[in-house]
Short mmCIF file of C-alpha atoms and ligand atoms in Angstrom, two decimals:
data_model
loop_
_atom_site.label_atom_id
_atom_site.label_comp_id
_atom_site.label_asym_id
_atom_site.label_seq_id
_atom_site.Cartn_x
_atom_site.Cartn_y
_atom_site.Cartn_z
CA MET A 174 -5.64 -10.39 -25.52
CA PRO A 175 -5.11 -6.87 -26.90
CA CYS A 176 -8.67 -5.95 -25.98
CA LYS A 177 -8.13 -6.32 -22.28
CA HIS A 178 -4.82 -4.49 -22.52
CA ASP A 179 -6.36 -1.47 -24.20
CA ALA A 180 -8.90 -1.50 -21.40
CA ILE A 181 -6.13 -1.38 -18.78
CA SER A 182 -4.56 1.64 -20.39
CA THR A 183 -7.96 3.38 -20.56
CA ASN A 184 -8.74 2.41 -16.97
CA LEU A 185 -5.45 3.85 -15.77
CA ALA A 186 -6.20 7.13 -17.49
CA THR A 187 -9.67 7.19 -15.90
CA VAL A 188 -8.27 6.54 -12.42
CA HIS A 189 -5.67 9.28 -12.86
CA GLU A 190 -8.51 11.61 -13.83
CA GLN A 191 -10.51 10.64 -10.75
CA ILE A 192 -7.47 11.32 -8.59
CA ALA A 193 -6.99 14.71 -10.26
CA THR A 194 -10.65 15.65 -9.80
CA ALA A 195 -10.66 14.63 -6.15
CA ALA A 196 -7.37 16.42 -5.49
CA GLN A 197 -8.76 19.57 -7.04
CA ARG A 198 -11.87 19.29 -4.87
CA ALA A 199 -9.60 18.89 -1.83
CA GLY A 200 -7.36 21.78 -2.85
CA ARG A 201 -4.35 19.50 -3.07
CA PRO A 202 -1.78 19.15 -5.87
CA THR A 203 -2.47 15.99 -7.91
CA THR A 204 1.20 15.11 -7.65
CA ASP A 205 0.73 14.52 -3.89
CA VAL A 206 -1.23 11.34 -4.61
CA GLN A 207 0.56 8.27 -5.92
CA LEU A 208 -1.28 5.40 -7.60
CA LEU A 209 -0.45 1.88 -6.46
CA ALA A 210 -1.95 -0.63 -8.92
CA VAL A 211 -3.14 -3.62 -6.89
CA SER A 212 -2.39 -6.64 -9.06
CA LYS A 213 -3.36 -9.53 -6.79
CA LYS A 214 -5.08 -12.28 -8.76
CA GLN A 215 -4.22 -10.63 -12.06
CA LEU A 216 -2.07 -12.28 -14.71
CA PRO A 217 1.50 -11.15 -15.44
CA ALA A 218 0.36 -10.01 -18.91
CA ALA A 219 -2.09 -7.58 -17.29
CA ILE A 220 0.68 -6.14 -15.11
CA GLU A 221 2.90 -5.83 -18.16
CA ALA A 222 0.13 -3.96 -20.00
CA ALA A 223 -0.17 -1.52 -17.09
CA TRP A 224 3.61 -1.09 -17.05
CA GLN A 225 3.60 -0.38 -20.80
CA ALA A 226 0.98 2.30 -20.08
CA GLY A 227 3.37 3.94 -17.62
CA GLN A 228 2.40 2.40 -14.26
CA ARG A 229 5.42 1.48 -12.11
CA ALA A 230 4.18 0.62 -8.60
CA PHE A 231 2.27 -2.64 -8.04
CA GLY A 232 0.71 -4.08 -4.90
CA GLU A 233 0.51 -7.79 -4.11
CA ASN A 234 -1.20 -9.60 -1.22
CA TYR A 235 -0.12 -13.22 -1.48
CA LEU A 236 3.56 -14.05 -1.34
CA ASP A 237 3.62 -17.23 -3.46
CA GLU A 238 1.66 -15.59 -6.22
CA ALA A 239 3.78 -12.45 -6.02
CA GLU A 240 7.09 -14.33 -6.22
CA ASP A 241 6.00 -16.02 -9.44
CA LYS A 242 5.03 -12.70 -10.98
CA ILE A 243 8.15 -10.87 -9.83
CA ALA A 244 10.24 -13.58 -11.48
CA ALA A 245 8.14 -13.58 -14.66
CA LEU A 246 8.37 -9.79 -14.97
CA HIS A 247 11.99 -9.18 -14.01
CA HIS A 248 12.60 -7.76 -17.51
CA LEU A 249 10.45 -4.73 -16.63
CA THR A 250 12.68 -2.05 -15.10
CA PRO A 251 12.18 0.06 -13.22
CA ILE A 252 9.31 -1.52 -11.30
CA GLU A 253 8.36 -1.17 -7.63
CA TRP A 254 6.69 -4.01 -5.71
CA HIS A 255 4.62 -3.26 -2.60
CA PHE A 256 3.47 -5.98 -0.21
CA ILE A 257 -0.05 -5.18 1.06
CA GLY A 258 -1.26 -8.57 2.40
CA ARG A 259 -1.26 -10.19 5.83
CA LEU A 260 2.33 -11.02 6.69
CA GLN A 261 3.24 -14.12 8.68
CA SER A 262 6.59 -14.25 10.42
CA ASN A 263 7.79 -17.26 8.43
CA LYS A 264 7.36 -15.26 5.22
CA THR A 265 9.26 -12.12 6.15
CA ARG A 266 12.59 -13.06 4.54
CA ALA A 267 11.16 -13.40 1.04
CA VAL A 268 9.32 -10.11 1.45
CA ALA A 269 12.43 -8.32 2.79
CA GLU A 270 14.40 -9.58 -0.21
CA GLN A 271 11.94 -8.88 -3.01
CA PHE A 272 9.79 -5.88 -2.15
CA ALA A 273 10.46 -2.14 -1.93
CA TRP A 274 7.55 -1.46 0.45
CA VAL A 275 5.45 -3.28 3.06
CA HIS A 276 2.16 -1.59 4.01
CA THR A 277 0.90 -4.07 6.58
CA VAL A 278 3.36 -4.07 9.49
CA ASP A 279 1.31 -4.29 12.68
CA ARG A 280 3.62 -5.76 15.29
CA LEU A 281 7.19 -5.34 16.43
CA LYS A 282 8.19 -8.96 15.89
CA ILE A 283 7.44 -8.72 12.17
CA ALA A 284 9.20 -5.37 11.88
CA ARG A 285 12.35 -6.71 13.58
CA ARG A 286 12.49 -9.70 11.28
CA LEU A 287 12.06 -7.52 8.19
CA SER A 288 14.87 -5.24 9.36
CA ASP A 289 17.19 -8.16 10.20
CA GLN A 290 16.48 -9.85 6.89
CA ARG A 291 16.66 -6.83 4.58
CA PRO A 292 19.74 -7.42 2.36
CA ASP A 293 22.57 -4.88 2.77
CA THR A 294 22.72 -4.52 -1.00
CA LEU A 295 19.25 -2.95 -1.07
CA PRO A 296 18.09 0.41 0.30
CA PRO A 297 16.11 0.29 3.56
CA LEU A 298 12.67 -1.30 3.23
CA ASN A 299 9.88 1.30 3.23
CA VAL A 300 7.16 0.41 5.71
CA CYS A 301 3.74 1.63 6.74
CA LEU A 302 2.05 0.57 9.95
CA GLN A 303 -1.40 -0.86 9.37
CA VAL A 304 -3.90 0.62 11.82
CA ASN A 305 -7.13 -1.11 12.80
CA ILE A 306 -9.11 2.07 12.56
CA SER A 307 -12.63 0.67 12.50
CA ASP A 308 -11.75 -1.79 15.27
CA GLU A 309 -12.44 -4.96 13.36
CA THR A 310 -10.30 -7.59 14.99
CA SER A 311 -10.47 -9.87 11.95
CA LYS A 312 -8.74 -7.41 9.68
CA GLY A 313 -5.33 -7.03 11.27
CA GLY A 314 -3.67 -3.78 12.17
CA VAL A 315 -2.39 -2.24 15.38
CA LEU A 316 -4.99 -0.67 17.64
CA PRO A 317 -4.82 3.14 17.76
CA ASP A 318 -3.89 3.01 21.47
CA GLU A 319 -0.84 0.90 20.73
CA LEU A 320 0.25 2.80 17.65
CA PRO A 321 2.51 5.48 19.21
CA ASP A 322 4.75 2.94 20.96
CA LEU A 323 4.97 0.68 17.93
CA ALA A 324 5.84 3.64 15.70
CA GLN A 325 8.67 4.76 17.99
CA GLN A 326 10.11 1.26 18.09
CA VAL A 327 9.83 0.59 14.37
CA ALA A 328 11.41 3.96 13.60
CA GLN A 329 14.59 2.77 15.41
CA LEU A 330 15.10 -0.31 13.25
CA PRO A 331 18.16 0.21 11.06
CA ARG A 332 17.08 -1.47 7.83
CA LEU A 333 13.53 -0.11 7.76
CA ARG A 334 12.34 3.34 6.82
CA LEU A 335 9.05 4.10 8.51
CA ARG A 336 7.04 6.09 5.97
CA GLY A 337 3.55 6.32 7.43
CA LEU A 338 0.23 4.61 8.07
CA MET A 339 -2.12 2.34 6.17
CA ALA A 340 -5.73 1.30 6.71
CA LEU A 341 -8.38 -0.78 5.00
CA PRO A 342 -11.66 0.33 6.59
CA ALA A 343 -14.87 -1.63 6.18
CA LEU A 344 -16.82 -0.81 3.03
CA ALA A 345 -19.32 1.99 3.48
CA ASP A 346 -21.83 3.49 1.08
CA SER A 347 -22.02 7.19 1.73
CA GLU A 348 -19.05 9.46 1.35
CA ALA A 349 -19.51 10.69 4.92
CA GLN A 350 -19.33 7.13 6.25
CA GLN A 351 -16.29 6.42 4.12
CA ARG A 352 -14.50 9.54 5.26
CA ALA A 353 -14.85 9.10 9.02
CA PRO A 354 -12.27 6.30 9.49
CA LEU A 355 -9.98 7.79 6.84
CA ARG A 356 -10.00 11.07 8.75
CA GLN A 357 -9.07 9.18 11.92
CA LEU A 358 -6.08 7.67 10.14
CA ARG A 359 -4.94 11.11 9.01
CA GLU A 360 -5.27 12.40 12.57
CA GLN A 361 -3.17 9.49 13.82
CA LEU A 362 -0.50 10.37 11.27
CA GLN A 363 -0.54 14.02 12.29
CA ALA A 364 -0.19 13.07 15.96
CA LEU A 365 2.88 10.97 15.15
CA GLN A 366 4.37 13.74 13.02
CA GLN A 367 4.17 15.96 16.09
CA THR A 368 6.36 13.50 17.98
CA ARG A 369 9.23 14.21 15.55
CA LEU A 370 8.70 11.20 13.32
CA ALA A 371 9.31 12.22 9.70
CA LEU A 372 6.37 10.44 8.08
CA ASP A 373 5.12 11.28 4.60
CA THR A 374 2.73 8.50 3.61
CA LEU A 375 -0.97 7.93 4.14
CA SER A 376 -1.82 4.69 2.32
CA MET A 377 -5.61 4.57 2.05
CA GLY A 378 -8.32 4.36 -0.57
CA THR A 379 -9.40 1.51 -2.88
CA SER A 380 -11.59 1.42 -5.98
CA HIS A 381 -14.58 1.93 -3.66
CA ASP A 382 -13.47 4.98 -1.70
CA LEU A 383 -10.81 6.64 -3.83
CA GLU A 384 -12.41 10.07 -3.75
CA ALA A 385 -13.08 10.01 0.00
CA ALA A 386 -9.46 8.97 0.59
CA VAL A 387 -8.02 11.80 -1.48
CA MET A 388 -10.36 14.25 0.28
CA GLU A 389 -8.98 13.04 3.62
CA GLY A 390 -5.33 13.36 2.62
CA ALA A 391 -4.27 10.03 1.10
CA THR A 392 -0.80 10.23 -0.48
CA LEU A 393 -1.00 6.72 -1.93
CA VAL A 394 -4.20 5.06 -3.12
CA ARG A 395 -4.32 1.29 -3.67
CA ILE A 396 -6.52 0.59 -6.69
CA GLY A 397 -7.18 -2.92 -8.04
CA THR A 398 -10.40 -3.59 -9.89
CA ALA A 399 -10.77 -0.05 -11.29
CA VAL A 400 -7.43 -0.58 -13.07
CA PHE A 401 -7.48 -4.26 -13.99
CA GLY A 402 -11.15 -5.27 -13.94
CA ALA A 403 -12.41 -8.27 -11.99
CA ARG A 404 -9.80 -10.52 -10.37
CA VAL A 405 -9.19 -13.76 -12.22
CA GLY A 406 -7.84 -16.05 -9.46
C1 PLP B 167 -7.38 -5.81 -2.82
C2 PLP B 167 -6.88 -4.66 -2.05
C3 PLP B 167 -6.98 -3.35 -2.53
C4 PLP B 167 -7.65 -2.99 -3.85
O1 PLP B 167 -9.02 -3.20 -3.80
P1 PLP B 167 -9.93 -2.86 -5.11
O2 PLP B 167 -11.30 -2.85 -4.56
O3 PLP B 167 -9.69 -3.95 -6.08
O4 PLP B 167 -9.48 -1.54 -5.62
C5 PLP B 167 -6.44 -2.33 -1.77
N1 PLP B 167 -5.84 -2.57 -0.59
C6 PLP B 167 -5.72 -3.81 -0.09
C7 PLP B 167 -5.03 -4.01 1.21
C8 PLP B 167 -6.24 -4.90 -0.79
O5 PLP B 167 -6.12 -6.12 -0.28
#
């Protein structure tokens, strides 16, 4: 459907403009903020349309669905797949073999498996630690208290490259409410950077809180519906 594909290209341009406006407001270079297009529950043709419009990094939440799409789109190169869903230990091998990034590592057992299972033929797997910043036990993520130890241990794993932190705070209406947990995540990152960990990534911000995230220092925003429209699955 060419109609929908034109819309994706227009949406991408709009999101890039929103990022640029927010970065300007924050006094940050626009190039500091990378756009991850979240393609869960979107068809391969929609991903291909985004790729044709210049988008290269895509985020997927569900492994079975992602594997089908990765196979269907293997003719698109270069392309970078990011895993951003809950990760069970029996699914780590497929993720270690097929993704460039994992944003949702929240325990050492998962990290060890990903490192052990990362193929030698590929560069180290980029990982972010997911932090449970608004303390919602249902959402996954390491608690802030346990983060420093986990970060030190994950940083030692040979086939992982610890890049930074990720969070998915509860939806909030006002910009002030949105910014509070995002600011906490940035402060957690800064605290880790002071312990000699070379971290460069703050993965935060969705279609709902993109501007707040850029204001609080996001280096990678994860945008789904604002790029692709409503999810189809
Ligand atoms: C779905 C999802 C997003 C994107 O959400 P939108 O509201 O569609 O922009 C970002 N991050 C994670 C972890 C998600 O699961």
